Amino acid sequence: LAAALLVTMADTPELMDEDEPFFSNLDIFLFSLIAGLLVYWLIFLPQNRSCIGKNIVVFYGSQTGTAEEFSNRLSKDAHRYGMKGMSADPEEYDMSELSRLPEIENSLAIFCMATYGEGDPTDNSQDFYDWLQEGDADFTGVKYTVFALGNKTYEHYNAMGKYVDKRLAELGAQRIFDLGMGDDDGNLEEDFVSWREQFWPAVCEHFGVEATGEESSIRQYELKVHSDLNMNKIYTGEVGRLKSFENQKPPFDSKNPFLAPVSVNRKLNKAGDRHLMHLELDITGSKIRYESGDHVAVYPINDSVIVSRIGEVLGVDLDTVISLNNLDEESNKKHPFPCPSTYRTALTHYLDITNPPRTNVLYELAQYATEPKEQENMRKMASSSPEGKALYQSWVLDSCRNILAILEDLPSLRPPIDHLCELLPRLQARYYSIASSSKVHPNSIHICAVVVEYETKTGRVNKGVATNWLKSKMPTDNGHKATVPMYIRKSQFRLPFKSTNPVIMVGPGTGIAPFMGFVQERGWLKEQGKEVGETVLYYGCRHKNEDFLYQEELEEFEKTGVLTALNVAFSRDQAEKVYVQHLLKKSKEAVWRLVHTDNAHIYICGDARNMARDVQNAFYEIAEELGGLSRAQAVDYIKKLMTKGRYSQDVWS
């Protein structure tokens, strides 16, 4: 109101004359007042959207995009049953509004919840998780179901999905279908499809509705081709704000990554057929802060050869400027990726074109196969029949066929490129354990990674998107500085608060990464005159003369006493394979003393499926033998260490 009066007075000086009526220029006053209220609403009021108005609301907790993908599929399914469905990010909604859902006839809330790290919520569901823990909402009358996404090789399998399922019931909500359990160590797609095929008949029975019989493809977006758009209004790879790569503004996060110049890119291994690399990203002036144990997320780009080949096979001009606009005007998701853009930009920066496509993509594309047998096989692979599942497993997954390989091997399949772009999932950021300490390298983030490259059963060579892209990022490229879009993801993988606590680190291969940061930090603490507990490392590689990563640095740390003990397993330098778990058992007395008597913290980094499990079993055996415990007691002993934060894992599958 004050601003409106000031503007009015500035524009009409006669208002200051006491002989004039105060609101002689009422239009200016009202316009200023409305503008002021609008600015206030935009800046100060919470931007929580409403999800009320739909029958089916599918919330997703997603870190790598899979839960979001499943959420989109379920919301599209709803239309086949005459319902209105929408996919929703809990971060963007006032979740207390769920209590109003029963006001809508035949309403249902579905939760596709992924578990991240050590049983943690994903970034976008953290606030929802905190609210569920603290809140006392009354969800009486709210009908819900949960599909959980996780990996059985992890200690806290599907913890987030289980928690949401249990907590909603405690708050009075009614579960109308059993919790679905998706295991990414097996076949996550198959788990989801099997659950979904039982879920929808249960929904129909519960609400007394029937499928419309509409099984053909339902488009979610419509294509708009731009012929005369200003080039400054077209996205060229930015994740969020247009031109954010040209005009960088902190704070930097997943929607606003920092373009970090590459200052170092060197090969770590001395020989062998693999390429292991060490990169250093310069974060000077970015205001980015990190701690040892955090992850750096990088946004890679796809191989231009694959992108061009897709355009060639489909016979399209990839430089056509397009937008894909959501047909549901009420949806908060206006486009599947930043638009307007070109097909080339979408396939290069925004879409996942290298992973084997999921069954729903095959199902929707099948209509475009003009050869009956090819169409039949695509539909079969998308079905839940044992024969179809086996065909999908062998022809797509086991053969590592990406979308280009499928188009090349099915000559009659030539879908419209806009529908293909609608169906392909988003290209996700890749996470790497930071291999440096901010105490020693405040303006630099180090990455240690192995370049992924392998031959498939079809004779094609598949390359890891991020690692091959990073490999090409040399500090100077024709006089220009090579940059990497990145941001920091905080982790619970932390050195003990007390520097006097001993640490036992187990990390074979590139699992050494966070421990380089840990050791650097312990060395820095020593230099500051702090008392530092024993620092013990168990590291493993194939051959001492080939892939002993950071050998010189580690041996120097041992020489100066920063590393109390450097135990290295060279698995292939002798007839019998030797791994880190063997070295742990070999020094079991020292290990048990550190853990049981000296309150050591244990850290494991690397492969979840084999190494982490084998190392955990080694600790069970040491506890049994030297602690005089039964296997059940030993398991309980280690689980208590985990609960206390003294046994931490940073593992991947």
XYZ file of C-alpha atoms in Angstrom:
653
model
C 0.000 0.000 0.000
C 2.841 2.364 0.896
C 4.572 1.611 -2.429
C 1.346 2.273 -4.335
C 0.879 5.648 -2.616
C 4.474 6.656 -3.343
C 4.141 5.741 -7.033
C 0.859 7.623 -7.286
C 2.340 10.715 -5.651
C 5.412 10.573 -7.885
C 3.256 10.390 -11.008
C 0.729 13.017 -9.798
C 2.491 15.808 -7.853
C -0.842 17.600 -7.500
C -1.771 15.031 -4.801
C 0.562 16.938 -2.521
C -1.673 20.019 -3.032
C -4.267 20.029 -0.228
C -6.813 21.707 -2.556
C -6.840 18.680 -4.882
C -8.873 15.493 -4.105
C -6.470 12.772 -2.781
C -7.382 10.066 -5.324
C -7.707 12.235 -8.416
C -5.524 9.698 -10.272
C -7.191 6.534 -9.001
C -6.157 4.377 -11.981
C -2.429 4.831 -11.216
C -3.048 4.059 -7.552
C -5.025 0.868 -8.249
C -2.543 -0.346 -10.865
C 0.356 0.205 -8.452
C -1.502 -1.554 -5.637
C -2.287 -4.623 -7.778
C 1.295 -4.757 -9.086
C 2.636 -4.551 -5.520
C 0.358 -7.371 -4.332
C 1.398 -9.517 -7.301
C 5.111 -9.001 -6.553
C 4.461 -9.832 -2.876
C 2.613 -13.029 -3.827
C 5.342 -14.124 -6.222
C 8.231 -13.474 -3.829
C 6.947 -14.065 -0.332
C 4.085 -16.557 -0.415
C 5.017 -20.283 -0.482
C 4.862 -21.751 -3.946
C 3.094 -24.978 -2.982
C 0.943 -26.234 -5.815
C -2.303 -28.065 -5.272
C -2.739 -31.648 -6.388
C -6.429 -31.694 -5.490
C -8.616 -32.139 -8.575
C -7.214 -35.448 -9.818
C -8.428 -38.957 -9.004
C -4.979 -40.481 -9.018
C -1.933 -38.605 -7.747
C 1.382 -40.442 -8.060
C 4.137 -38.955 -5.897
C 7.719 -39.964 -6.598
C 10.893 -39.938 -4.541
C 13.536 -40.219 -7.246
C 17.326 -39.821 -7.326
C 18.232 -41.345 -10.687
C 14.913 -40.838 -12.504
C 13.511 -44.390 -12.328
C 10.869 -43.689 -9.658
C 9.771 -40.620 -11.638
C 9.561 -42.754 -14.765
C 7.381 -45.357 -12.986
C 5.253 -42.545 -11.579
C 4.613 -41.167 -15.086
C 3.621 -44.627 -16.303
C 1.093 -45.094 -13.485
C -0.432 -41.659 -14.047
C -0.843 -42.475 -17.758
C -2.424 -45.817 -16.824
C -5.120 -43.943 -14.870
C -6.534 -42.529 -18.119
C -7.226 -46.059 -19.332
C -9.630 -46.467 -16.412
C -11.493 -43.227 -16.982
C -9.616 -41.495 -14.164
C -7.585 -38.308 -14.081
C -3.986 -39.023 -13.141
C -0.977 -36.868 -12.495
C 2.643 -37.463 -11.518
C 3.884 -35.174 -8.749
C 7.155 -34.218 -7.063
C 6.501 -34.046 -3.280
C 9.053 -31.224 -3.044
C 6.695 -28.984 -5.023
C 3.486 -29.656 -3.063
C 2.004 -28.944 0.335
C 1.709 -32.573 1.435
C -0.745 -31.697 4.231
C -3.295 -31.247 1.420
C -3.394 -35.030 1.128
C -5.992 -34.997 3.913
C -8.384 -33.330 1.422
C -8.031 -36.119 -1.137
C -11.156 -38.001 0.099
C -13.246 -35.015 -1.075
C -12.705 -36.368 -4.604
C -14.633 -39.443 -5.693
C -12.537 -42.578 -6.359
C -9.345 -40.831 -5.248
C -6.055 -42.572 -4.588
C -2.516 -41.504 -3.697
C 0.275 -43.700 -5.044
C 3.873 -43.343 -3.822
C 6.836 -44.548 -5.913
C 9.617 -44.187 -3.359
C 13.284 -44.949 -4.025
C 15.772 -45.485 -1.211
C 19.126 -43.744 -1.540
C 22.443 -44.545 0.157
C 22.163 -45.993 3.640
C 18.374 -46.150 3.808
C 18.014 -42.410 3.151
C 15.253 -40.554 1.311
C 16.065 -39.125 -2.101
C 16.841 -35.398 -2.282
C 13.370 -34.477 -3.535
C 11.570 -36.482 -0.799
C 13.712 -35.322 2.158
C 11.213 -32.624 3.221
C 8.295 -35.078 2.901
C 10.200 -37.628 5.010
C 10.949 -35.015 7.704
C 7.310 -33.900 7.680
C 6.070 -37.495 8.050
C 8.389 -38.008 11.017
C 7.384 -34.815 12.794
C 3.792 -34.412 11.612
C 0.568 -35.618 13.157
C -1.739 -35.153 10.159
C -5.066 -36.983 10.068
C -5.228 -39.001 6.855
C -8.467 -40.798 7.704
C -10.257 -41.649 4.460
C -7.122 -41.247 2.300
C -6.594 -44.324 0.153
C -3.012 -45.134 -0.807
C -0.494 -47.674 -2.019
C 3.309 -47.703 -2.231
C 5.795 -49.139 -4.698
C 9.326 -49.168 -3.290
C 12.517 -49.075 -5.366
C 15.777 -50.365 -3.921
C 18.558 -52.895 -4.175
C 18.823 -56.076 -2.100
C 22.605 -55.857 -1.905
C 22.216 -52.790 0.340
C 21.755 -53.102 4.092
C 18.597 -50.970 4.246
C 16.672 -52.523 1.359
C 13.675 -50.355 0.356
C 13.753 -48.574 3.727
C 12.059 -45.420 2.411
C 9.172 -47.266 0.724
C 8.614 -49.398 3.835
C 8.621 -46.322 6.064
C 6.114 -44.349 3.935
C 3.830 -47.410 3.733
C 3.911 -47.908 7.524
C 3.702 -44.217 8.478
C 0.692 -43.428 6.266
C -1.205 -46.305 7.879
C -0.280 -44.937 11.341
C -1.726 -41.558 10.319
C -5.067 -43.184 9.469
C -4.740 -43.710 5.707
C -6.197 -46.875 4.156
C -3.817 -49.142 2.212
C -5.759 -50.550 -0.738
C -2.974 -52.678 -2.216
C 0.150 -54.357 -0.848
C 3.523 -52.632 -0.773
C 5.426 -53.376 -3.991
C 9.110 -54.263 -3.655
C 11.388 -53.462 -6.583
C 14.899 -54.915 -6.551
C 17.436 -53.320 -8.883
C 19.908 -56.113 -8.129
C 17.513 -58.443 -9.952
C 15.118 -57.013 -12.532
C 13.465 -53.819 -11.307
C 11.404 -53.456 -14.473
C 9.969 -56.958 -14.093
C 9.149 -56.340 -10.409
C 7.292 -53.156 -11.317
C 5.367 -54.660 -14.248
C 4.295 -57.685 -12.160
C 3.129 -55.433 -9.281
C 1.335 -53.045 -11.657
C -0.538 -55.861 -13.403
C -2.017 -56.976 -10.073
C -2.469 -53.445 -8.754
C -4.861 -52.073 -11.408
C -7.421 -54.937 -11.190
C -7.440 -54.395 -7.398
C -8.097 -50.655 -7.943
C -10.915 -51.422 -10.396
C -12.508 -53.816 -7.924
C -12.144 -51.364 -5.040
C -13.703 -48.425 -6.904
C -16.058 -50.437 -9.099
C -14.633 -49.114 -12.359
C -13.663 -50.856 -15.581
C -10.897 -50.355 -18.092
C -11.994 -48.266 -21.066
C -10.449 -50.848 -23.381
C -8.220 -48.093 -24.736
C -4.894 -49.887 -24.909
C -3.353 -47.847 -27.700
C -0.676 -45.272 -27.039
C -1.803 -42.211 -25.106
C 0.301 -39.174 -25.955
C 1.174 -36.991 -23.006
C 2.764 -34.175 -25.035
C 2.006 -32.506 -28.344
C 4.641 -31.350 -30.815
C 5.100 -27.709 -31.776
C 7.688 -26.896 -34.439
C 9.182 -23.389 -34.245
C 10.259 -21.827 -37.513
C 11.154 -18.260 -36.542
C 12.098 -18.329 -32.869
C 14.817 -16.026 -31.543
C 17.918 -18.179 -30.943
C 18.358 -16.557 -27.501
C 15.121 -18.250 -26.395
C 16.230 -21.795 -27.257
C 17.745 -24.172 -24.672
C 21.150 -25.519 -25.614
C 21.782 -27.963 -22.748
C 20.988 -25.961 -19.599
C 19.281 -28.005 -16.886
C 17.126 -25.227 -15.459
C 17.323 -21.497 -16.169
C 17.749 -20.457 -19.803
C 21.293 -19.168 -20.520
C 22.435 -20.296 -17.055
C 25.677 -21.652 -18.578
C 26.483 -18.221 -20.021
C 25.444 -16.248 -16.959
C 26.460 -18.272 -13.893
C 24.931 -17.276 -10.555
C 25.338 -19.046 -7.202
C 24.013 -20.935 -5.301
C 24.752 -23.965 -7.470
C 22.646 -27.120 -7.187
C 20.972 -29.827 -9.289
C 18.858 -27.276 -11.170
C 21.686 -24.758 -11.484
C 25.022 -26.602 -11.921
C 28.375 -24.837 -11.915
C 30.552 -25.066 -15.036
C 33.802 -26.143 -13.387
C 36.959 -25.880 -15.521
C 39.030 -29.078 -15.733
C 42.504 -28.286 -14.370
C 43.971 -31.836 -14.375
C 43.088 -35.001 -16.320
C 45.647 -37.787 -16.042
C 45.705 -41.553 -16.442
C 46.256 -43.308 -13.121
C 47.111 -46.850 -14.182
C 50.561 -47.604 -15.586
C 49.462 -50.502 -17.837
C 46.604 -52.887 -18.596
C 43.682 -52.605 -20.987
C 41.559 -50.318 -18.783
C 41.730 -46.530 -18.437
C 41.559 -45.264 -14.849
C 41.628 -41.505 -14.547
C 42.121 -38.698 -12.063
C 40.352 -35.393 -12.785
C 40.498 -32.124 -10.904
C 37.675 -29.587 -11.212
C 38.384 -25.955 -10.355
C 35.649 -24.409 -8.166
C 37.444 -21.078 -7.504
C 34.957 -18.229 -7.043
C 31.891 -20.510 -7.088
C 31.203 -20.348 -3.322
C 30.831 -24.146 -3.467
C 31.768 -25.897 -0.223
C 32.287 -29.604 0.308
C 33.423 -32.051 2.977
C 35.483 -35.237 2.686
C 33.072 -38.061 1.847
C 30.634 -35.919 -0.189
C 29.709 -36.763 -3.781
C 30.192 -34.607 -6.840
C 27.402 -34.896 -9.403
C 28.262 -34.217 -13.038
C 25.921 -33.787 -15.986
C 27.406 -35.681 -18.952
C 26.450 -35.426 -22.634
C 25.781 -38.259 -25.069
C 28.130 -39.346 -27.855
C 27.464 -37.185 -30.941
C 28.007 -40.226 -33.192
C 25.028 -42.053 -31.617
C 22.893 -38.897 -31.743
C 23.616 -38.310 -35.442
C 22.991 -41.970 -36.259
C 19.508 -41.844 -34.635
C 18.671 -38.852 -36.836
C 20.011 -40.688 -39.878
C 18.014 -43.892 -39.184
C 14.793 -41.922 -38.611
C 15.454 -39.601 -41.546
C 14.958 -36.329 -39.660
C 16.649 -32.960 -39.447
C 17.967 -32.955 -35.881
C 18.389 -29.176 -35.882
C 14.633 -28.572 -36.096
C 13.558 -26.327 -33.188
C 10.678 -27.898 -31.264
C 8.680 -27.855 -28.056
C 6.830 -30.806 -26.542
C 3.907 -29.283 -24.612
C 1.912 -31.170 -21.981
C -1.651 -31.872 -23.100
C -2.746 -31.637 -19.456
C -2.707 -27.890 -18.901
C -3.107 -28.342 -15.129
C 0.099 -30.351 -14.826
C 3.096 -28.650 -13.260
C 5.338 -30.492 -15.730
C 4.928 -28.443 -18.904
C 7.622 -30.261 -20.943
C 9.499 -33.585 -20.653
C 12.801 -31.643 -20.922
C 13.695 -27.940 -21.284
C 11.853 -26.474 -24.284
C 12.070 -24.968 -26.844
C 15.077 -26.967 -27.961
C 16.294 -28.898 -30.994
C 16.066 -32.663 -31.422
C 19.866 -32.714 -31.441
C 20.092 -30.875 -28.100
C 17.419 -33.123 -26.565
C 19.182 -36.321 -27.670
C 22.593 -34.941 -26.663
C 21.870 -33.334 -23.287
C 18.456 -34.343 -21.996
C 17.547 -37.911 -22.995
C 18.999 -41.283 -22.013
C 19.806 -42.953 -25.336
C 22.375 -45.497 -24.131
C 20.572 -47.576 -21.492
C 18.323 -50.449 -22.653
C 14.776 -49.024 -22.942
C 12.120 -50.237 -20.515
C 9.141 -52.347 -21.572
C 6.690 -49.421 -21.685
C 8.829 -47.743 -24.375
C 8.762 -50.917 -26.481
C 5.001 -51.228 -25.991
C 4.297 -47.671 -27.150
C 6.716 -47.846 -30.083
C 5.372 -51.213 -31.293
C 2.507 -49.518 -33.173
C 5.058 -48.016 -35.581
C 6.591 -51.362 -36.630
C 5.115 -52.164 -40.060
C 6.392 -55.770 -40.135
C 3.861 -57.918 -38.186
C 6.464 -60.232 -36.610
C 8.544 -57.296 -35.321
C 5.426 -55.656 -33.866
C 4.358 -58.924 -32.264
C 7.779 -59.431 -30.621
C 7.826 -55.865 -29.271
C 4.377 -56.297 -27.717
C 5.383 -59.690 -26.355
C 8.476 -58.208 -24.657
C 6.267 -55.579 -23.021
C 3.862 -58.196 -21.654
C 4.083 -60.045 -18.337
C 4.003 -63.505 -19.938
C 6.960 -65.760 -19.021
C 7.875 -65.980 -22.717
C 7.760 -62.191 -23.095
C 9.860 -61.607 -19.966
C 12.463 -64.109 -21.181
C 12.594 -62.465 -24.617
C 13.022 -58.980 -23.105
C 15.749 -60.287 -20.788
C 17.745 -61.956 -23.565
C 17.105 -59.656 -26.541
C 17.240 -56.291 -24.737
C 18.954 -56.588 -21.337
C 21.487 -59.392 -21.832
C 22.382 -58.038 -25.279
C 22.660 -54.450 -23.901
C 20.617 -53.050 -26.794
C 20.073 -49.311 -26.540
C 17.421 -47.492 -28.587
C 19.740 -47.101 -31.588
C 20.549 -50.834 -31.627
C 16.817 -51.619 -31.462
C 16.066 -49.274 -34.393
C 18.934 -50.790 -36.396
C 17.848 -54.374 -35.668
C 14.140 -53.766 -36.356
C 14.173 -52.253 -39.878
C 10.398 -51.714 -40.001
C 10.369 -49.706 -36.766
C 10.501 -46.030 -37.691
C 8.610 -44.030 -35.027
C 8.076 -40.254 -35.208
C 11.073 -38.739 -33.447
C 8.882 -36.496 -31.268
C 7.111 -39.547 -29.792
C 10.479 -41.233 -29.221
C 11.725 -38.111 -27.396
C 8.569 -38.133 -25.265
C 9.124 -41.753 -24.226
C 12.866 -41.826 -23.524
C 13.840 -41.160 -19.876
C 15.893 -38.145 -18.853
C 19.680 -38.359 -18.914
C 20.700 -38.294 -15.248
C 23.609 -36.743 -13.382
C 26.370 -39.199 -12.419
C 27.683 -39.251 -8.840
C 31.326 -39.740 -7.874
C 32.849 -39.965 -4.390
C 35.094 -36.922 -4.034
C 38.761 -37.964 -3.888
C 40.051 -34.874 -2.053
C 39.773 -32.949 1.212
C 38.497 -29.367 1.198
C 40.927 -28.597 4.029
C 43.814 -29.300 1.651
C 42.081 -28.437 -1.668
C 39.419 -25.775 -0.919
C 39.209 -24.699 -4.579
C 39.458 -28.097 -6.218
C 37.361 -31.270 -6.404
C 39.065 -34.526 -7.384
C 37.404 -37.431 -9.205
C 38.747 -40.969 -9.562
C 36.920 -43.121 -12.139
C 37.339 -46.060 -14.505
C 36.328 -45.563 -18.135
C 33.524 -48.003 -19.051
C 33.792 -49.714 -22.439
C 32.729 -53.241 -23.405
C 31.588 -55.353 -26.354
C 27.980 -56.583 -26.340
C 26.622 -59.932 -27.528
C 25.608 -58.237 -30.787
C 29.235 -57.269 -31.478
C 28.663 -53.574 -30.792
C 30.961 -51.575 -28.502
C 29.050 -49.831 -25.708
C 30.696 -46.940 -23.876
C 29.852 -45.437 -20.503
C 28.309 -42.015 -21.123
C 29.934 -40.031 -18.314
C 33.349 -41.696 -18.077
C 34.072 -41.503 -21.819
C 32.897 -37.891 -21.883
C 35.096 -37.042 -18.866
C 38.052 -38.849 -20.456
C 37.888 -36.393 -23.377
C 37.829 -33.348 -21.081
C 41.413 -32.130 -21.254
C 42.345 -28.886 -19.419
C 42.671 -26.956 -22.673
C 40.723 -27.688 -25.811
C 41.898 -25.551 -28.768
C 42.682 -22.684 -26.414
C 39.345 -22.993 -24.558
C 39.027 -24.316 -21.026
C 37.088 -27.588 -20.902
C 34.274 -27.386 -18.331
C 32.023 -29.857 -16.519
C 28.518 -28.937 -15.203
C 28.552 -30.095 -11.569
C 27.122 -29.661 -8.081
C 27.715 -31.213 -4.644
C 25.558 -33.847 -2.983
C 26.062 -34.005 0.769
C 26.774 -37.397 2.289
C 26.637 -39.079 5.692
C 30.010 -40.717 4.910
C 32.015 -38.658 7.389
C 35.242 -38.906 9.371
C 34.654 -39.235 13.145
C 34.004 -35.986 14.991
C 36.913 -36.793 17.327
C 40.185 -36.947 15.427
C 41.557 -39.287 18.118
C 39.173 -42.069 16.984
C 40.961 -44.677 14.838
C 39.596 -45.319 11.339
C 39.630 -48.520 9.271
C 39.056 -47.858 5.548
C 38.334 -50.633 3.039
C 38.234 -49.592 -0.620
C 39.444 -51.665 -3.581
C 39.710 -50.181 -7.101
C 38.117 -46.759 -7.486
C 36.659 -47.312 -4.005
C 39.895 -45.635 -2.884
C 38.375 -42.255 -3.893
C 36.833 -40.949 -0.632
C 39.747 -42.349 1.364
C 42.180 -40.104 -0.497
C 40.155 -37.235 0.971
C 40.062 -38.863 4.416
C 43.836 -39.463 4.498
C 44.577 -35.932 3.227
C 42.369 -34.553 6.001
C 43.975 -36.683 8.729
C 47.375 -35.463 7.494
C 46.173 -31.842 7.628
C 44.881 -32.346 11.189
C 48.308 -33.684 12.198
C 49.954 -30.608 10.693
C 47.640 -28.435 12.807
C 49.062 -30.168 15.888
C 45.936 -32.228 16.573
C 46.174 -35.708 18.041
C 45.066 -38.172 15.357
C 44.091 -41.802 15.969
C 45.338 -44.765 13.959
C 44.514 -44.511 10.231
C 44.435 -47.939 8.568
C 43.730 -48.591 4.873
C 42.875 -51.865 3.133
C 43.160 -51.331 -0.610
C 42.915 -53.810 -3.485
C 43.823 -53.826 -7.176
C 44.639 -56.401 -9.854
C 48.393 -55.979 -10.395
C 50.959 -53.939 -8.463
C 52.692 -52.773 -11.649
C 49.464 -51.930 -13.511
C 46.666 -50.412 -11.454
C 47.972 -49.576 -7.977
C 46.148 -46.227 -7.923
C 47.796 -43.295 -6.136
C 50.727 -45.570 -5.223
C 53.266 -42.753 -4.736
C 50.879 -40.630 -2.655
C 49.794 -43.551 -0.450
C 53.345 -44.750 0.155
C 54.354 -41.184 1.087
C 51.438 -41.000 3.568
C 52.640 -44.277 5.092
C 56.231 -43.029 5.253
C 55.222 -39.819 7.081
C 52.997 -41.746 9.510
C 49.703 -40.240 8.303
C 48.731 -43.795 7.313
C 49.417 -46.087 10.256
C 49.101 -49.165 8.037
C 48.787 -49.544 4.265
C 47.512 -53.056 3.441
C 47.296 -53.763 -0.297
C 45.801 -56.887 -1.908
C 47.008 -57.581 -5.466
C 44.352 -60.024 -6.593
C 46.047 -61.333 -9.758
C 49.759 -61.189 -8.979
C 49.737 -64.793 -7.768
C 47.955 -68.036 -8.623
C 45.447 -67.720 -5.788
C 43.319 -64.562 -5.746
C 43.820 -62.290 -2.738
C 41.190 -59.687 -1.854
C 40.765 -57.047 0.864
C 38.641 -59.354 3.028
C 41.545 -61.838 3.135
C 43.874 -59.111 4.417
C 41.325 -58.105 7.063
C 41.216 -61.676 8.388
C 45.003 -61.912 8.204
C 45.325 -58.982 10.622
C 42.231 -59.924 12.644
C 43.812 -59.304 16.093
C 44.728 -55.694 15.201
C 41.317 -55.152 13.573
C 39.416 -56.481 16.602
C 41.475 -54.362 19.008
C 40.759 -51.201 16.996
C 37.037 -51.945 16.715
C 36.242 -53.467 20.109
C 38.688 -51.670 22.408
C 39.623 -48.406 20.684
C 36.210 -47.391 19.242
C 37.417 -47.363 15.625
C 35.114 -46.215 12.828
C 34.846 -48.581 9.837
C 34.348 -47.293 6.273
C 33.628 -49.421 3.183
C 33.620 -48.026 -0.366
C 33.147 -49.825 -3.688
C 31.092 -52.671 -5.136
C 27.960 -53.485 -3.110
C 27.117 -56.833 -4.650
C 30.294 -58.780 -3.824
C 33.001 -56.788 -2.056
C 30.854 -55.032 0.578
C 29.082 -58.268 1.460
C 32.338 -60.258 1.656
C 33.966 -57.584 3.829
C 30.952 -57.549 6.152
C 31.170 -61.348 6.452
C 34.884 -60.973 7.327
C 33.944 -58.641 10.203
C 31.302 -61.170 11.360
C 33.962 -63.916 11.395
C 36.456 -61.745 13.311
C 33.763 -60.879 15.895
C 32.867 -64.569 16.233
C 36.436 -65.786 16.615
C 37.980 -63.061 18.768
C 34.851 -61.835 20.535
C 33.592 -65.325 21.336
C 30.217 -64.529 19.746
C 27.751 -66.720 17.893
C 26.997 -65.752 14.251
C 23.694 -64.150 15.317
C 25.486 -62.142 18.036
C 28.251 -61.116 15.609
C 25.647 -59.880 13.092
C 23.920 -57.942 15.877
C 27.283 -56.494 16.993
C 28.047 -55.095 13.513
C 24.462 -53.816 13.112
C 24.848 -51.885 16.357
C 28.035 -50.297 14.980
C 25.993 -49.210 11.931
C 23.287 -47.700 14.148
C 25.925 -45.771 16.101
C 27.464 -44.462 12.853
C 30.660 -46.461 13.355
C 30.194 -48.722 10.293
C 29.518 -46.666 7.148
C 29.244 -47.706 3.520
C 29.537 -45.722 0.293
C 28.757 -48.479 -2.190
C 27.308 -48.910 -5.664
C 25.909 -51.838 -7.603
